[in-house]
């Protein structure tokens, strides 16, 4: 039974992450559409709102719920996992990912009301946070040891710096054109 629940957990983690990654990408395009003249701005905004809402409520939210349900079920089936420190750290990152999800939902609701507080560059950086959390969770669950966790944290920091630098470089070249 545990292996089936694990498979479901992995499948819906992938779906949830896809929803988060693509959702924030849509937020970036939606924000950039605000620089367009009318009627293009209105047409694009209306279309992005439809796409965001469908992606969120048909893919991201159900995937998050099923990911959490499968995760809880695995912990019920094998409560011994809760005796390991790596699991507590993983669950902390999962809580962070859930918070990230709800911040994204708040941003989506703001944009639907015509409120655009973050620039496309800020959203690009925000999008990388989900990647960093995903890396942290995967490395943590695969490696499971304290020493490897330390190397993993160092790797995540280096990876984060590379990602953030890539965003800035991309912005520089995009604005140069």
PDB file of C-alpha atoms in Angstrom:
ATOM      1  CA  UNK A   1       0.000   0.000   0.000  1.00  0.00           C
ATOM      2  CA  UNK A   2       2.805   2.421   0.929  1.00  0.00           C
ATOM      3  CA  UNK A   3       4.412   2.191  -2.539  1.00  0.00           C
ATOM      4  CA  UNK A   4       1.120   3.078  -4.257  1.00  0.00           C
ATOM      5  CA  UNK A   5       0.642   6.105  -2.014  1.00  0.00           C
ATOM      6  CA  UNK A   6       4.280   7.124  -2.636  1.00  0.00           C
ATOM      7  CA  UNK A   7       3.707   6.922  -6.398  1.00  0.00           C
ATOM      8  CA  UNK A   8       0.579   9.096  -6.079  1.00  0.00           C
ATOM      9  CA  UNK A   9       2.523  11.528  -3.894  1.00  0.00           C
ATOM     10  CA  UNK A  10       5.311  11.872  -6.478  1.00  0.00           C
ATOM     11  CA  UNK A  11       2.865  12.272  -9.387  1.00  0.00           C
ATOM     12  CA  UNK A  12       0.965  15.068  -7.668  1.00  0.00           C
ATOM     13  CA  UNK A  13       4.146  16.798  -6.468  1.00  0.00           C
ATOM     14  CA  UNK A  14       5.151  16.998 -10.152  1.00  0.00           C
ATOM     15  CA  UNK A  15       1.711  18.356 -11.096  1.00  0.00           C
ATOM     16  CA  UNK A  16       1.737  20.868  -8.245  1.00  0.00           C
ATOM     17  CA  UNK A  17       5.207  22.119  -9.116  1.00  0.00           C
ATOM     18  CA  UNK A  18       4.221  22.428 -12.786  1.00  0.00           C
ATOM     19  CA  UNK A  19       1.221  24.516 -11.708  1.00  0.00           C
ATOM     20  CA  UNK A  20       3.386  26.751  -9.519  1.00  0.00           C
ATOM     21  CA  UNK A  21       6.090  27.216 -12.159  1.00  0.00           C
ATOM     22  CA  UNK A  22       3.706  27.933 -15.004  1.00  0.00           C
ATOM     23  CA  UNK A  23       1.396  30.020 -12.830  1.00  0.00           C
ATOM     24  CA  UNK A  24       4.123  32.470 -11.921  1.00  0.00           C
ATOM     25  CA  UNK A  25       5.277  32.501 -15.573  1.00  0.00           C
ATOM     26  CA  UNK A  26       1.728  33.583 -16.490  1.00  0.00           C
ATOM     27  CA  UNK A  27       1.933  36.278 -13.779  1.00  0.00           C
ATOM     28  CA  UNK A  28       5.085  37.591 -15.476  1.00  0.00           C
ATOM     29  CA  UNK A  29       3.385  37.763 -18.875  1.00  0.00           C
ATOM     30  CA  UNK A  30       0.268  39.280 -17.289  1.00  0.00           C
ATOM     31  CA  UNK A  31       2.379  41.977 -15.623  1.00  0.00           C
ATOM     32  CA  UNK A  32       4.272  42.723 -18.838  1.00  0.00           C
ATOM     33  CA  UNK A  33       0.957  42.995 -20.709  1.00  0.00           C
ATOM     34  CA  UNK A  34       0.207  46.093 -18.598  1.00  0.00           C
ATOM     35  CA  UNK A  35       2.860  47.949 -20.633  1.00  0.00           C
ATOM     36  CA  UNK A  36       0.905  47.373 -23.855  1.00  0.00           C
ATOM     37  CA  UNK A  37      -1.445  50.000 -25.282  1.00  0.00           C
ATOM     38  CA  UNK A  38      -5.211  49.509 -25.228  1.00  0.00           C
ATOM     39  CA  UNK A  39      -6.990  47.431 -26.499  1.00  0.00           C
ATOM     40  CA  UNK A  40      -4.101  44.906 -26.399  1.00  0.00           C
ATOM     41  CA  UNK A  41      -3.685  45.329 -22.627  1.00  0.00           C
ATOM     42  CA  UNK A  42      -7.351  44.480 -21.969  1.00  0.00           C
ATOM     43  CA  UNK A  43      -7.409  41.520 -24.363  1.00  0.00           C
ATOM     44  CA  UNK A  44      -4.185  40.054 -22.947  1.00  0.00           C
ATOM     45  CA  UNK A  45      -5.193  40.677 -19.326  1.00  0.00           C
ATOM     46  CA  UNK A  46      -8.559  39.002 -19.822  1.00  0.00           C
ATOM     47  CA  UNK A  47      -6.899  35.991 -21.431  1.00  0.00           C
ATOM     48  CA  UNK A  48      -4.204  35.701 -18.740  1.00  0.00           C
ATOM     49  CA  UNK A  49      -6.852  35.878 -15.998  1.00  0.00           C
ATOM     50  CA  UNK A  50      -8.718  32.951 -17.577  1.00  0.00           C
ATOM     51  CA  UNK A  51      -5.515  30.932 -17.995  1.00  0.00           C
ATOM     52  CA  UNK A  52      -4.321  31.676 -14.451  1.00  0.00           C
ATOM     53  CA  UNK A  53      -7.660  30.811 -12.875  1.00  0.00           C
ATOM     54  CA  UNK A  54      -8.006  27.513 -14.784  1.00  0.00           C
ATOM     55  CA  UNK A  55      -4.403  26.499 -14.115  1.00  0.00           C
ATOM     56  CA  UNK A  56      -4.763  27.343 -10.443  1.00  0.00           C
ATOM     57  CA  UNK A  57      -8.098  25.779  -9.625  1.00  0.00           C
ATOM     58  CA  UNK A  58      -7.968  22.803 -12.009  1.00  0.00           C
ATOM     59  CA  UNK A  59      -4.303  21.810 -11.592  1.00  0.00           C
ATOM     60  CA  UNK A  60      -2.375  23.587  -8.812  1.00  0.00           C
ATOM     61  CA  UNK A  61      -4.870  23.511  -5.933  1.00  0.00           C
ATOM     62  CA  UNK A  62      -6.086  19.918  -6.437  1.00  0.00           C
ATOM     63  CA  UNK A  63      -2.477  18.748  -6.893  1.00  0.00           C
ATOM     64  CA  UNK A  64      -1.430  20.476  -3.675  1.00  0.00           C
ATOM     65  CA  UNK A  65      -4.328  18.892  -1.773  1.00  0.00           C
ATOM     66  CA  UNK A  66      -3.574  15.415  -3.149  1.00  0.00           C
ATOM     67  CA  UNK A  67       0.168  15.840  -2.482  1.00  0.00           C
ATOM     68  CA  UNK A  68      -0.523  16.745   1.144  1.00  0.00           C
ATOM     69  CA  UNK A  69      -3.117  13.964   1.540  1.00  0.00           C
ATOM     70  CA  UNK A  70      -0.705  11.365   0.143  1.00  0.00           C
ATOM     71  CA  UNK A  71       2.114  12.715   2.342  1.00  0.00           C
ATOM     72  CA  UNK A  72      -0.028  12.486   5.479  1.00  0.00           C
ATOM     73  CA  UNK A  73      -1.148   8.993   4.472  1.00  0.00           C
ATOM     74  CA  UNK A  74       2.505   7.906   4.099  1.00  0.00           C
ATOM     75  CA  UNK A  75       3.279   9.265   7.567  1.00  0.00           C
ATOM     76  CA  UNK A  76       0.290   7.370   8.976  1.00  0.00           C
ATOM     77  CA  UNK A  77       1.434   4.179   7.257  1.00  0.00           C
ATOM     78  CA  UNK A  78       5.060   4.655   8.357  1.00  0.00           C
ATOM     79  CA  UNK A  79       5.110   6.947  11.412  1.00  0.00           C
ATOM     80  CA  UNK A  80       8.755   5.986  11.993  1.00  0.00           C
ATOM     81  CA  UNK A  81       9.679   8.684   9.415  1.00  0.00           C
ATOM     82  CA  UNK A  82       8.763  11.299  12.023  1.00  0.00           C
ATOM     83  CA  UNK A  83      11.626  10.105  14.227  1.00  0.00           C
ATOM     84  CA  UNK A  84      14.217  11.369  11.753  1.00  0.00           C
ATOM     85  CA  UNK A  85      15.484  14.942  11.740  1.00  0.00           C
ATOM     86  CA  UNK A  86      15.565  15.148   7.944  1.00  0.00           C
ATOM     87  CA  UNK A  87      11.795  14.594   7.881  1.00  0.00           C
ATOM     88  CA  UNK A  88      11.216  17.554  10.194  1.00  0.00           C
ATOM     89  CA  UNK A  89      13.350  19.732   7.926  1.00  0.00           C
ATOM     90  CA  UNK A  90      11.528  18.413   4.844  1.00  0.00           C
ATOM     91  CA  UNK A  91       8.155  19.185   6.415  1.00  0.00           C
ATOM     92  CA  UNK A  92       9.388  22.710   7.176  1.00  0.00           C
ATOM     93  CA  UNK A  93      10.239  23.168   3.482  1.00  0.00           C
ATOM     94  CA  UNK A  94       6.825  21.732   2.549  1.00  0.00           C
ATOM     95  CA  UNK A  95       5.198  24.301   4.866  1.00  0.00           C
ATOM     96  CA  UNK A  96       7.238  26.949   3.045  1.00  0.00           C
ATOM     97  CA  UNK A  97       6.003  25.636  -0.302  1.00  0.00           C
ATOM     98  CA  UNK A  98       2.407  25.756   0.920  1.00  0.00           C
ATOM     99  CA  UNK A  99       2.952  29.369   2.027  1.00  0.00           C
ATOM    100  CA  UNK A 100       4.499  30.089  -1.405  1.00  0.00           C
ATOM    101  CA  UNK A 101       1.372  28.602  -3.012  1.00  0.00           C
ATOM    102  CA  UNK A 102      -0.938  30.908  -1.067  1.00  0.00           C
ATOM    103  CA  UNK A 103       1.190  33.989  -1.781  1.00  0.00           C
ATOM    104  CA  UNK A 104       0.885  33.101  -5.479  1.00  0.00           C
ATOM    105  CA  UNK A 105      -2.866  32.754  -5.112  1.00  0.00           C
ATOM    106  CA  UNK A 106      -2.998  36.170  -3.451  1.00  0.00           C
ATOM    107  CA  UNK A 107      -0.949  37.669  -6.317  1.00  0.00           C
ATOM    108  CA  UNK A 108      -3.312  36.089  -8.853  1.00  0.00           C
ATOM    109  CA  UNK A 109      -6.339  37.574  -7.074  1.00  0.00           C
ATOM    110  CA  UNK A 110      -4.651  40.999  -6.937  1.00  0.00           C
ATOM    111  CA  UNK A 111      -3.876  40.945 -10.659  1.00  0.00           C
ATOM    112  CA  UNK A 112      -7.491  39.970 -11.420  1.00  0.00           C
ATOM    113  CA  UNK A 113      -8.455  43.208  -9.643  1.00  0.00           C
ATOM    114  CA  UNK A 114      -5.920  45.214 -11.677  1.00  0.00           C
ATOM    115  CA  UNK A 115      -3.379  45.483  -8.850  1.00  0.00           C
ATOM    116  CA  UNK A 116       0.182  44.853 -10.035  1.00  0.00           C
ATOM    117  CA  UNK A 117       2.563  45.444  -7.122  1.00  0.00           C
ATOM    118  CA  UNK A 118       5.488  43.315  -8.346  1.00  0.00           C
ATOM    119  CA  UNK A 119       7.530  43.922 -11.474  1.00  0.00           C
ATOM    120  CA  UNK A 120       8.176  41.144 -13.957  1.00  0.00           C
ATOM    121  CA  UNK A 121      11.765  40.947 -12.655  1.00  0.00           C
ATOM    122  CA  UNK A 122      10.547  40.505  -9.073  1.00  0.00           C
ATOM    123  CA  UNK A 123       8.184  37.777 -10.285  1.00  0.00           C
ATOM    124  CA  UNK A 124      11.048  36.052 -12.138  1.00  0.00           C
ATOM    125  CA  UNK A 125      13.066  35.980  -8.923  1.00  0.00           C
ATOM    126  CA  UNK A 126       9.970  34.814  -7.005  1.00  0.00           C
ATOM    127  CA  UNK A 127       9.566  31.986  -9.542  1.00  0.00           C
ATOM    128  CA  UNK A 128      13.057  30.724  -8.718  1.00  0.00           C
ATOM    129  CA  UNK A 129      12.169  30.395  -5.021  1.00  0.00           C
ATOM    130  CA  UNK A 130       9.923  27.423  -5.834  1.00  0.00           C
ATOM    131  CA  UNK A 131      12.843  25.837  -7.704  1.00  0.00           C
ATOM    132  CA  UNK A 132      15.108  26.311  -4.709  1.00  0.00           C
ATOM    133  CA  UNK A 133      12.549  24.796  -2.340  1.00  0.00           C
ATOM    134  CA  UNK A 134      12.059  21.866  -4.720  1.00  0.00           C
ATOM    135  CA  UNK A 135      15.827  21.254  -4.860  1.00  0.00           C
ATOM    136  CA  UNK A 136      16.030  21.401  -1.072  1.00  0.00           C
ATOM    137  CA  UNK A 137      13.214  18.874  -0.609  1.00  0.00           C
ATOM    138  CA  UNK A 138      14.508  16.432  -3.226  1.00  0.00           C
ATOM    139  CA  UNK A 139      18.100  16.516  -1.984  1.00  0.00           C
ATOM    140  CA  UNK A 140      16.945  16.190   1.592  1.00  0.00           C
ATOM    141  CA  UNK A 141      14.637  13.240   0.972  1.00  0.00           C
ATOM    142  CA  UNK A 142      17.198  11.421  -1.185  1.00  0.00           C
ATOM    143  CA  UNK A 143      20.299  12.056   0.940  1.00  0.00           C
ATOM    144  CA  UNK A 144      18.782  11.905   4.452  1.00  0.00           C
ATOM    145  CA  UNK A 145      22.067  12.469   6.311  1.00  0.00           C
ATOM    146  CA  UNK A 146      23.220  15.520   8.257  1.00  0.00           C
ATOM    147  CA  UNK A 147      26.602  15.767   6.518  1.00  0.00           C
ATOM    148  CA  UNK A 148      25.048  15.467   3.085  1.00  0.00           C
ATOM    149  CA  UNK A 149      22.408  17.976   4.182  1.00  0.00           C
ATOM    150  CA  UNK A 150      25.152  20.535   4.936  1.00  0.00           C
ATOM    151  CA  UNK A 151      26.642  20.007   1.473  1.00  0.00           C
ATOM    152  CA  UNK A 152      23.133  20.191   0.067  1.00  0.00           C
ATOM    153  CA  UNK A 153      22.522  23.564   1.746  1.00  0.00           C
ATOM    154  CA  UNK A 154      25.797  24.908   0.382  1.00  0.00           C
ATOM    155  CA  UNK A 155      24.804  23.593  -3.041  1.00  0.00           C
ATOM    156  CA  UNK A 156      21.385  25.216  -2.801  1.00  0.00           C
ATOM    157  CA  UNK A 157      22.958  28.563  -1.881  1.00  0.00           C
ATOM    158  CA  UNK A 158      25.368  28.349  -4.834  1.00  0.00           C
ATOM    159  CA  UNK A 159      22.526  27.227  -7.104  1.00  0.00           C
ATOM    160  CA  UNK A 160      20.383  30.143  -5.868  1.00  0.00           C
ATOM    161  CA  UNK A 161      23.141  32.632  -6.621  1.00  0.00           C
ATOM    162  CA  UNK A 162      23.533  31.210 -10.116  1.00  0.00           C
ATOM    163  CA  UNK A 163      19.769  31.365 -10.747  1.00  0.00           C
ATOM    164  CA  UNK A 164      19.478  34.934  -9.460  1.00  0.00           C
ATOM    165  CA  UNK A 165      22.462  35.990 -11.564  1.00  0.00           C
ATOM    166  CA  UNK A 166      20.907  34.360 -14.626  1.00  0.00           C
ATOM    167  CA  UNK A 167      17.690  36.328 -14.042  1.00  0.00           C
ATOM    168  CA  UNK A 168      19.631  39.592 -13.834  1.00  0.00           C
ATOM    169  CA  UNK A 169      21.709  38.767 -16.942  1.00  0.00           C
ATOM    170  CA  UNK A 170      18.559  37.830 -18.860  1.00  0.00           C
ATOM    171  CA  UNK A 171      16.929  41.109 -17.824  1.00  0.00           C
ATOM    172  CA  UNK A 172      20.002  43.053 -18.945  1.00  0.00           C
ATOM    173  CA  UNK A 173      19.992  41.471 -22.419  1.00  0.00           C
ATOM    174  CA  UNK A 174      16.207  41.720 -22.767  1.00  0.00           C
ATOM    175  CA  UNK A 175      16.270  45.440 -21.962  1.00  0.00           C
ATOM    176  CA  UNK A 176      19.274  45.994 -24.230  1.00  0.00           C
ATOM    177  CA  UNK A 177      17.226  44.841 -27.238  1.00  0.00           C
TER     178      UNK A 177
END
